[in-house]
């Protein structure tokens, strides 16, 4: 009888552990991303300086991923600048346009499954063609954007749970951007619900949650 009791207790304990584990299973919050910036690239020559990011915005290119190039330094602002590069046997070419907001020449090029940490581009202006090596400025041990969202769940589950309605539907959208300041990476995560925005900052190396603020 005592042996049978032990067996029953063991089965019940396994059931409890499994049930509790299911309750605490992590939600895939990447499906609620409105905007993502997952990598940053930089490169320059004597005459040109280029900054690029990779990610997506739900409001651009039907939510497809794209490379966003900015020409931070150029010798002749009135010149036509044309960018070309090759990726996965596809040649990409486009002209820079002047941003109405910043006045900086830029290009946005839709491109899927881009996972390079360094690549070569060419920029033509006038009769000149310059090659520039663009390299990721993220430190090698930077946590992934997926990991940053996992940390958000682990450390702010009560906050995320507040965005579920009575039907169990997550009602907010998430903005996630990796940034680098003084050589150190951070993840800015914004949780947008209607006209309200909650901003969080995560250390891109340690995963430490540094700040939580109500923006508006």
PDB file of N, CA and C in Angstrom, residues 38-43 50-54 67 114-120 133-143 178-180 183 185 187:
ATOM      1  N   UNK A  38      17.510  44.949 -36.742  1.00  0.00           N
ATOM      2  CA  UNK A  38      18.257  43.882 -36.107  1.00  0.00           C
ATOM      3  C   UNK A  38      19.768  43.953 -36.328  1.00  0.00           C
ATOM      4  N   UNK A  39      20.236  44.781 -37.261  1.00  0.00           N
ATOM      5  CA  UNK A  39      21.675  44.904 -37.461  1.00  0.00           C
ATOM      6  C   UNK A  39      22.008  46.282 -38.013  1.00  0.00           C
ATOM      7  N   UNK A  40      23.253  46.691 -37.771  1.00  0.00           N
ATOM      8  CA  UNK A  40      23.732  48.008 -38.193  1.00  0.00           C
ATOM      9  C   UNK A  40      25.095  47.838 -38.859  1.00  0.00           C
ATOM     10  N   UNK A  41      25.288  48.495 -39.993  1.00  0.00           N
ATOM     11  CA  UNK A  41      26.538  48.397 -40.751  1.00  0.00           C
ATOM     12  C   UNK A  41      27.118  49.788 -40.995  1.00  0.00           C
ATOM     13  N   UNK A  42      28.427  49.814 -41.131  1.00  0.00           N
ATOM     14  CA  UNK A  42      29.093  51.086 -41.392  1.00  0.00           C
ATOM     15  C   UNK A  42      30.355  50.844 -42.223  1.00  0.00           C
ATOM     16  N   UNK A  43      30.689  51.822 -43.063  1.00  0.00           N
ATOM     17  CA  UNK A  43      31.918  51.746 -43.855  1.00  0.00           C
ATOM     18  C   UNK A  43      32.209  53.096 -44.476  1.00  0.00           C
ATOM     19  N   UNK A  50      29.141  55.535 -45.384  1.00  0.00           N
ATOM     20  CA  UNK A  50      27.830  54.899 -45.544  1.00  0.00           C
ATOM     21  C   UNK A  50      27.437  54.190 -44.254  1.00  0.00           C
ATOM     22  N   UNK A  51      26.179  54.354 -43.884  1.00  0.00           N
ATOM     23  CA  UNK A  51      25.583  53.729 -42.698  1.00  0.00           C
ATOM     24  C   UNK A  51      24.364  52.949 -43.190  1.00  0.00           C
ATOM     25  N   UNK A  52      24.209  51.715 -42.726  1.00  0.00           N
ATOM     26  CA  UNK A  52      23.070  50.907 -43.189  1.00  0.00           C
ATOM     27  C   UNK A  52      22.487  50.110 -42.032  1.00  0.00           C
ATOM     28  N   UNK A  53      21.195  49.815 -42.117  1.00  0.00           N
ATOM     29  CA  UNK A  53      20.527  48.968 -41.133  1.00  0.00           C
ATOM     30  C   UNK A  53      19.718  47.904 -41.870  1.00  0.00           C
ATOM     31  N   UNK A  54      19.438  46.803 -41.162  1.00  0.00           N
ATOM     32  CA  UNK A  54      18.616  45.749 -41.742  1.00  0.00           C
ATOM     33  C   UNK A  54      17.467  45.420 -40.798  1.00  0.00           C
ATOM     34  N   UNK A  67      17.216  46.563 -46.559  1.00  0.00           N
ATOM     35  CA  UNK A  67      18.421  47.280 -46.168  1.00  0.00           C
ATOM     36  C   UNK A  67      18.176  48.763 -46.380  1.00  0.00           C
ATOM     37  N   UNK A 114      18.740  38.258 -45.378  1.00  0.00           N
ATOM     38  CA  UNK A 114      20.084  38.830 -45.407  1.00  0.00           C
ATOM     39  C   UNK A 114      20.734  38.576 -44.049  1.00  0.00           C
ATOM     40  N   UNK A 115      21.810  37.796 -44.047  1.00  0.00           N
ATOM     41  CA  UNK A 115      22.441  37.417 -42.775  1.00  0.00           C
ATOM     42  C   UNK A 115      23.948  37.653 -42.773  1.00  0.00           C
ATOM     43  N   UNK A 116      24.413  38.537 -43.661  1.00  0.00           N
ATOM     44  CA  UNK A 116      25.840  38.838 -43.708  1.00  0.00           C
ATOM     45  C   UNK A 116      26.249  39.778 -42.581  1.00  0.00           C
ATOM     46  N   UNK A 117      27.478  39.611 -42.105  1.00  0.00           N
ATOM     47  CA  UNK A 117      28.046  40.542 -41.137  1.00  0.00           C
ATOM     48  C   UNK A 117      29.012  41.519 -41.818  1.00  0.00           C
ATOM     49  N   UNK A 118      29.251  41.295 -43.077  1.00  0.00           N
ATOM     50  CA  UNK A 118      30.081  42.204 -43.852  1.00  0.00           C
ATOM     51  C   UNK A 118      29.828  41.980 -45.336  1.00  0.00           C
ATOM     52  N   UNK A 119      29.774  43.050 -46.113  1.00  0.00           N
ATOM     53  CA  UNK A 119      29.552  42.914 -47.553  1.00  0.00           C
ATOM     54  C   UNK A 119      30.109  44.134 -48.272  1.00  0.00           C
ATOM     55  N   UNK A 120      30.296  43.971 -49.566  1.00  0.00           N
ATOM     56  CA  UNK A 120      30.916  45.004 -50.387  1.00  0.00           C
ATOM     57  C   UNK A 120      29.860  45.713 -51.234  1.00  0.00           C
ATOM     58  N   UNK A 133      33.607  48.642 -48.081  1.00  0.00           N
ATOM     59  CA  UNK A 133      33.287  47.463 -47.271  1.00  0.00           C
ATOM     60  C   UNK A 133      32.410  47.891 -46.096  1.00  0.00           C
ATOM     61  N   UNK A 134      31.207  47.334 -46.035  1.00  0.00           N
ATOM     62  CA  UNK A 134      30.303  47.605 -44.914  1.00  0.00           C
ATOM     63  C   UNK A 134      30.376  46.435 -43.941  1.00  0.00           C
ATOM     64  N   UNK A 135      30.592  46.737 -42.675  1.00  0.00           N
ATOM     65  CA  UNK A 135      30.688  45.707 -41.640  1.00  0.00           C
ATOM     66  C   UNK A 135      29.745  46.024 -40.486  1.00  0.00           C
ATOM     67  N   UNK A 136      29.199  44.969 -39.890  1.00  0.00           N
ATOM     68  CA  UNK A 136      28.322  45.153 -38.742  1.00  0.00           C
ATOM     69  C   UNK A 136      29.107  45.793 -37.599  1.00  0.00           C
ATOM     70  N   UNK A 137      28.491  46.763 -36.951  1.00  0.00           N
ATOM     71  CA  UNK A 137      29.142  47.418 -35.812  1.00  0.00           C
ATOM     72  C   UNK A 137      28.691  46.813 -34.484  1.00  0.00           C
ATOM     73  N   UNK A 138      27.849  45.762 -34.552  1.00  0.00           N
ATOM     74  CA  UNK A 138      27.424  45.091 -33.324  1.00  0.00           C
ATOM     75  C   UNK A 138      28.567  44.227 -32.795  1.00  0.00           C
ATOM     76  N   UNK A 139      28.904  44.321 -31.521  1.00  0.00           N
ATOM     77  CA  UNK A 139      29.907  43.424 -30.943  1.00  0.00           C
ATOM     78  C   UNK A 139      29.511  41.966 -31.161  1.00  0.00           C
ATOM     79  N   UNK A 140      30.520  41.100 -31.292  1.00  0.00           N
ATOM     80  CA  UNK A 140      30.278  39.692 -31.625  1.00  0.00           C
ATOM     81  C   UNK A 140      29.384  38.988 -30.615  1.00  0.00           C
ATOM     82  N   UNK A 141      29.430  39.387 -29.346  1.00  0.00           N
ATOM     83  CA  UNK A 141      28.644  38.716 -28.307  1.00  0.00           C
ATOM     84  C   UNK A 141      27.328  39.432 -27.998  1.00  0.00           C
ATOM     85  N   UNK A 142      26.862  40.254 -28.928  1.00  0.00           N
ATOM     86  CA  UNK A 142      25.556  40.897 -28.757  1.00  0.00           C
ATOM     87  C   UNK A 142      24.455  39.842 -28.786  1.00  0.00           C
ATOM     88  N   UNK A 143      23.527  39.906 -27.846  1.00  0.00           N
ATOM     89  CA  UNK A 143      22.418  38.952 -27.849  1.00  0.00           C
ATOM     90  C   UNK A 143      21.533  39.207 -29.065  1.00  0.00           C
ATOM     91  N   UNK A 178      17.876  47.603 -32.399  1.00  0.00           N
ATOM     92  CA  UNK A 178      19.185  47.513 -31.782  1.00  0.00           C
ATOM     93  C   UNK A 178      19.910  48.826 -32.064  1.00  0.00           C
ATOM     94  N   UNK A 179      20.605  49.355 -31.062  1.00  0.00           N
ATOM     95  CA  UNK A 179      21.372  50.585 -31.218  1.00  0.00           C
ATOM     96  C   UNK A 179      22.754  50.360 -30.609  1.00  0.00           C
ATOM     97  N   UNK A 180      23.728  51.148 -31.056  1.00  0.00           N
ATOM     98  CA  UNK A 180      25.080  51.052 -30.514  1.00  0.00           C
ATOM     99  C   UNK A 180      25.507  52.445 -30.084  1.00  0.00           C
ATOM    100  N   UNK A 183      30.234  52.147 -28.657  1.00  0.00           N
ATOM    101  CA  UNK A 183      30.699  50.787 -28.874  1.00  0.00           C
ATOM    102  C   UNK A 183      29.916  49.711 -28.148  1.00  0.00           C
ATOM    103  N   UNK A 185      26.174  47.751 -27.367  1.00  0.00           N
ATOM    104  CA  UNK A 185      24.838  47.565 -27.948  1.00  0.00           C
ATOM    105  C   UNK A 185      23.725  47.617 -26.907  1.00  0.00           C
ATOM    106  N   UNK A 187      19.145  47.274 -26.773  1.00  0.00           N
ATOM    107  CA  UNK A 187      17.880  47.060 -27.472  1.00  0.00           C
ATOM    108  C   UNK A 187      16.832  48.017 -26.919  1.00  0.00           C
TER     109      UNK A 187
END
